[in-house]
Coordinates of C-alpha atoms and ligand atoms in Angstrom, one line a residue:
X1 CA -10.4 13.2 3.3
X2 CA -8.2 12.9 6.4
X3 CA -8.7 11.3 9.8
X4 CA -6.1 11.1 12.7
X5 CA -5.8 7.8 14.4
X6 CA -3.5 8.1 17.5
X7 CA -0.5 10.0 16.2
X8 CA -1.0 9.2 12.5
X9 CA -2.9 11.1 9.9
X10 CA -4.6 8.8 7.4
X11 CA -5.4 10.6 4.2
X12 CA -7.2 9.6 1.0
X13 CA -6.6 11.4 -2.3
X14 CA -7.5 10.6 -5.9
X15 CA -4.4 10.7 -8.1
X16 CA -1.2 9.0 -9.5
X17 CA 1.0 7.2 -6.9
X18 CA 4.1 7.8 -9.0
X19 CA 3.9 11.6 -8.3
X20 CA 3.9 11.2 -4.5
X21 CA 6.4 13.0 -2.4
X22 CA 6.0 10.9 0.8
X23 CA 9.1 9.1 2.1
X24 CA 8.0 5.9 0.4
X25 CA 5.4 4.6 -2.0
X26 CA 4.1 1.1 -1.8
X27 CA 4.1 -1.0 -5.0
X28 CA 1.4 -3.6 -5.7
X29 CA 3.9 -6.0 -7.2
X30 CA 3.9 -9.7 -8.0
X31 CA 6.0 -12.5 -6.4
X32 CA 8.9 -12.1 -8.9
X33 CA 9.3 -8.4 -8.1
X34 CA 10.5 -8.1 -11.7
X35 CA 7.8 -5.7 -12.9
X36 CA 4.3 -6.0 -14.4
X37 CA 1.4 -3.8 -15.5
X38 CA -0.8 -1.5 -13.5
X39 CA 0.8 0.6 -10.7
X40 CA 3.8 -1.7 -10.8
X41 CA 4.5 -0.8 -14.4
X42 CA 3.9 2.9 -13.7
X43 CA 6.4 2.9 -10.8
X44 CA 9.1 1.2 -12.9
X45 CA 8.5 3.5 -15.8
X46 CA 8.6 6.7 -13.7
X47 CA 11.4 5.5 -11.4
X48 CA 13.8 4.2 -14.1
X49 CA 15.9 1.0 -14.3
X50 CA 17.6 1.4 -10.9
X51 CA 14.5 0.0 -9.1
X52 CA 14.4 -3.1 -11.2
X53 CA 18.2 -3.6 -10.7
X54 CA 17.6 -3.6 -7.0
X55 CA 14.6 -5.8 -7.2
X56 CA 16.6 -8.5 -9.0
X57 CA 18.8 -8.8 -5.9
X58 CA 15.8 -9.4 -3.6
X59 CA 14.9 -12.9 -4.7
X60 CA 11.2 -12.3 -5.1
X61 CA 8.6 -11.8 -2.3
X62 CA 5.9 -13.9 -0.8
X63 CA 2.2 -12.9 -0.9
X64 CA 1.5 -10.7 2.1
X65 CA 5.2 -9.8 2.6
X66 CA 7.1 -6.5 1.8
X67 CA 10.6 -5.6 0.7
X68 CA 12.3 -2.2 0.2
X69 CA 14.3 -0.6 -2.6
X70 CA 15.2 3.0 -3.2
X71 CA 12.9 5.1 -5.3
X72 CA 15.2 5.6 -8.3
X73 CA 14.1 8.8 -10.1
X74 CA 10.8 9.0 -8.2
X75 CA 10.3 11.9 -5.8
X76 CA 9.7 9.3 -3.1
X77 CA 13.0 8.1 -1.6
X78 CA 11.9 4.5 -1.3
X79 CA 9.6 1.9 -2.8
X80 CA 8.1 -0.7 -0.6
X81 CA 7.2 -3.7 -2.8
X82 CA 4.4 -5.8 -1.5
X83 CA 2.5 -8.7 -3.1
X84 CA -1.3 -8.7 -2.7
X85 CA -3.5 -11.8 -2.9
X86 CA -5.2 -12.8 -6.1
X87 CA -8.9 -12.7 -5.2
X88 CA -10.8 -15.9 -5.7
X89 CA -13.9 -15.7 -3.5
X90 CA -12.8 -14.2 -0.3
X91 CA -12.7 -17.6 1.4
X92 CA -9.1 -18.5 0.6
X93 CA -7.3 -16.3 3.1
X94 CA -7.5 -13.2 1.0
X95 CA -8.4 -10.7 3.8
X96 CA -5.6 -11.9 6.1
X97 CA -3.1 -11.7 3.2
X98 CA -4.2 -8.2 2.2
X99 CA -4.1 -7.0 5.8
X100 CA -0.6 -8.4 6.0
X101 CA 0.5 -6.5 3.0
X102 CA -0.4 -3.2 4.7
X103 CA 1.0 -4.2 8.1
X104 CA 4.3 -5.6 6.7
X105 CA 4.8 -2.6 4.5
X106 CA 4.4 -0.3 7.5
X107 CA 6.8 -2.6 9.5
X108 CA 9.4 -2.0 6.8
X109 CA 8.7 1.7 6.8
X110 CA 9.3 1.9 10.6
X111 CA 12.4 -0.3 10.4
X112 CA 13.9 2.4 8.1
X113 CA 12.7 5.4 10.0
X114 CA 10.3 6.5 7.4
X115 CA 7.6 9.0 8.5
X116 CA 5.2 9.0 5.5
X117 CA 4.0 6.2 3.2
X118 CA 1.6 6.2 0.3
X119 CA -0.4 3.1 -0.7
X120 CA -2.3 2.3 -3.9
X121 CA -5.5 0.1 -3.7
X122 CA -3.5 -3.1 -3.5
X123 CA -5.0 -6.2 -5.3
X124 CA -8.0 -4.2 -6.7
X125 CA -6.7 -4.2 -10.4
X126 CA -5.3 -7.3 -12.1
X127 CA -5.7 -9.3 -8.9
X128 CA -9.5 -8.7 -8.9
X129 CA -10.2 -7.9 -5.2
X130 CA -13.6 -6.1 -5.0
X131 CA -13.0 -2.4 -4.1
X132 CA -15.3 -2.2 -1.2
X133 CA -14.0 -5.3 0.5
X134 CA -10.4 -4.3 -0.2
X135 CA -11.0 -0.9 1.2
X136 CA -12.4 -2.3 4.5
X137 CA -9.5 -4.7 4.9
X138 CA -6.9 -2.0 4.0
X139 CA -8.2 0.7 6.3
X140 CA -8.8 -1.7 9.1
X141 CA -5.3 -3.1 8.9
X142 CA -3.7 0.4 8.9
X143 CA -5.9 1.6 11.7
X144 CA -4.9 -1.4 13.9
X145 CA -1.2 -0.9 13.1
X146 CA -1.0 2.9 13.8
X147 CA -3.0 2.6 17.0
X148 CA -0.5 0.0 18.2
X149 CA 2.7 1.7 16.9
X150 CA 1.8 5.4 16.9
X151 CA 3.9 5.7 13.7
X152 CA 4.4 6.6 10.9
X153 CA 3.2 10.2 10.9
X154 CA 1.3 10.0 7.7
X155 CA -0.3 7.2 5.7
X156 CA -1.9 8.2 2.4
X157 CA -4.0 6.2 0.0
X158 CA -3.6 7.4 -3.6
X159 CA -6.7 6.1 -5.4
X160 CA -6.7 6.0 -9.2
X161 CA -10.4 6.4 -9.9
X162 CA -13.5 8.1 -8.4
X163 CA -14.9 4.6 -7.6
X164 CA -11.8 3.6 -5.7
X165 CA -11.8 7.0 -3.8
X166 CA -15.5 6.5 -2.9
X167 CA -14.9 2.9 -1.6
X168 CA -11.9 3.9 0.5
X169 CA -13.8 7.0 1.8
X170 CA -16.7 4.8 3.0
X171 CA -14.3 2.4 4.6
X172 CA -12.4 5.1 6.4
X173 CA -15.6 6.6 7.7
X174 CA -16.6 3.2 9.1
X175 CA -13.2 2.6 10.8
X176 CA -13.4 6.1 12.3
X177 CA -16.6 5.2 14.0
X178 CA -14.7 2.6 16.0
X179 CA -12.7 5.4 17.7
Ligands
AR6_201 N1 -1.4 5.3 -9.2 C1 -2.3 4.8 -8.3 N2 -3.0 3.8 -8.5 C2 -2.9 3.1 -9.7 C3 -2.0 3.5 -10.7 C4 -1.2 4.7 -10.4 N3 -0.3 5.2 -11.3 N4 -2.1 2.7 -11.7 C5 -3.0 1.8 -11.4 N5 -3.5 2.0 -10.2 P1 -2.9 -3.2 -10.1 P2 -3.0 -5.6 -8.3 C6 -4.5 1.3 -9.4 O1 -3.4 -4.0 -11.2 O2 -4.4 -5.7 -8.5 C7 0.8 -6.0 -11.8 O3 1.0 -6.4 -13.1 C8 -5.5 0.4 -10.1 O4 -6.5 1.2 -10.7 O5 -1.8 -2.3 -10.4 O6 -2.4 -5.7 -6.9 C9 1.8 -6.6 -10.8 O7 3.0 -6.9 -11.4 C10 -6.0 -0.5 -9.0 O8 -7.0 0.1 -8.3 O9 -2.3 -4.2 -8.9 C11 1.0 -7.8 -10.4 O10 1.2 -8.9 -11.4 C12 -4.7 -0.6 -8.1 O11 -3.8 0.4 -8.5 C13 -0.4 -7.4 -10.5 O12 -0.5 -6.3 -11.4 C14 -4.0 -1.9 -8.1 O13 -4.1 -2.5 -9.5 C15 -0.9 -6.9 -9.1 O14 -2.3 -6.7 -9.2

């Protein structure tokens, strides 16, 4: 599924983020930036020890913020590490923090002249964010950013399950209706 917002293609695919060939992939990390399970573990396994060596120098990352390393052995040249919110009940600032993850990651991409960025479904695994709510926040945040900045050229969401793909597809269709 693909929709163009302004000058940016927003694509949804089902697959494995570590195989992406976009300029950057976004990692759903934790505040230490020192690795973990889920997509974070997969990125460090596939990218090799260089990513962790660079992360050690970054001094962690606040929730809703984003920091860049190279991609090590990944096909993607860079990894943008962001920290999603742990979901409690949706009443503790989770939507604003999740939106910030997407917008700050895209800020970092633009600061480094990157033209294509792939995101996982941030916070929807270990951090427990309900898929449909996360999808709405993620697509809404990306839509707002690319309409304002008209960059990058491509934003792709790489969803790891049919359920995630369906949730993000429904949210993308909803955002497109705002056009
Ligand atoms: N490609 C794409 N998506 C994936 C992949 C993959 N290879 N592997 C998992 N997912 P999670 P979080 C999906 O738990 O909820 C880590 O330990 C997964 O199905 O990776 O933000 C960190 O260090 C889910 O939809 O991230 C943190 O401690 C989505 O990626 C914590 O988990 C996010 O799930 C962050 O939790």
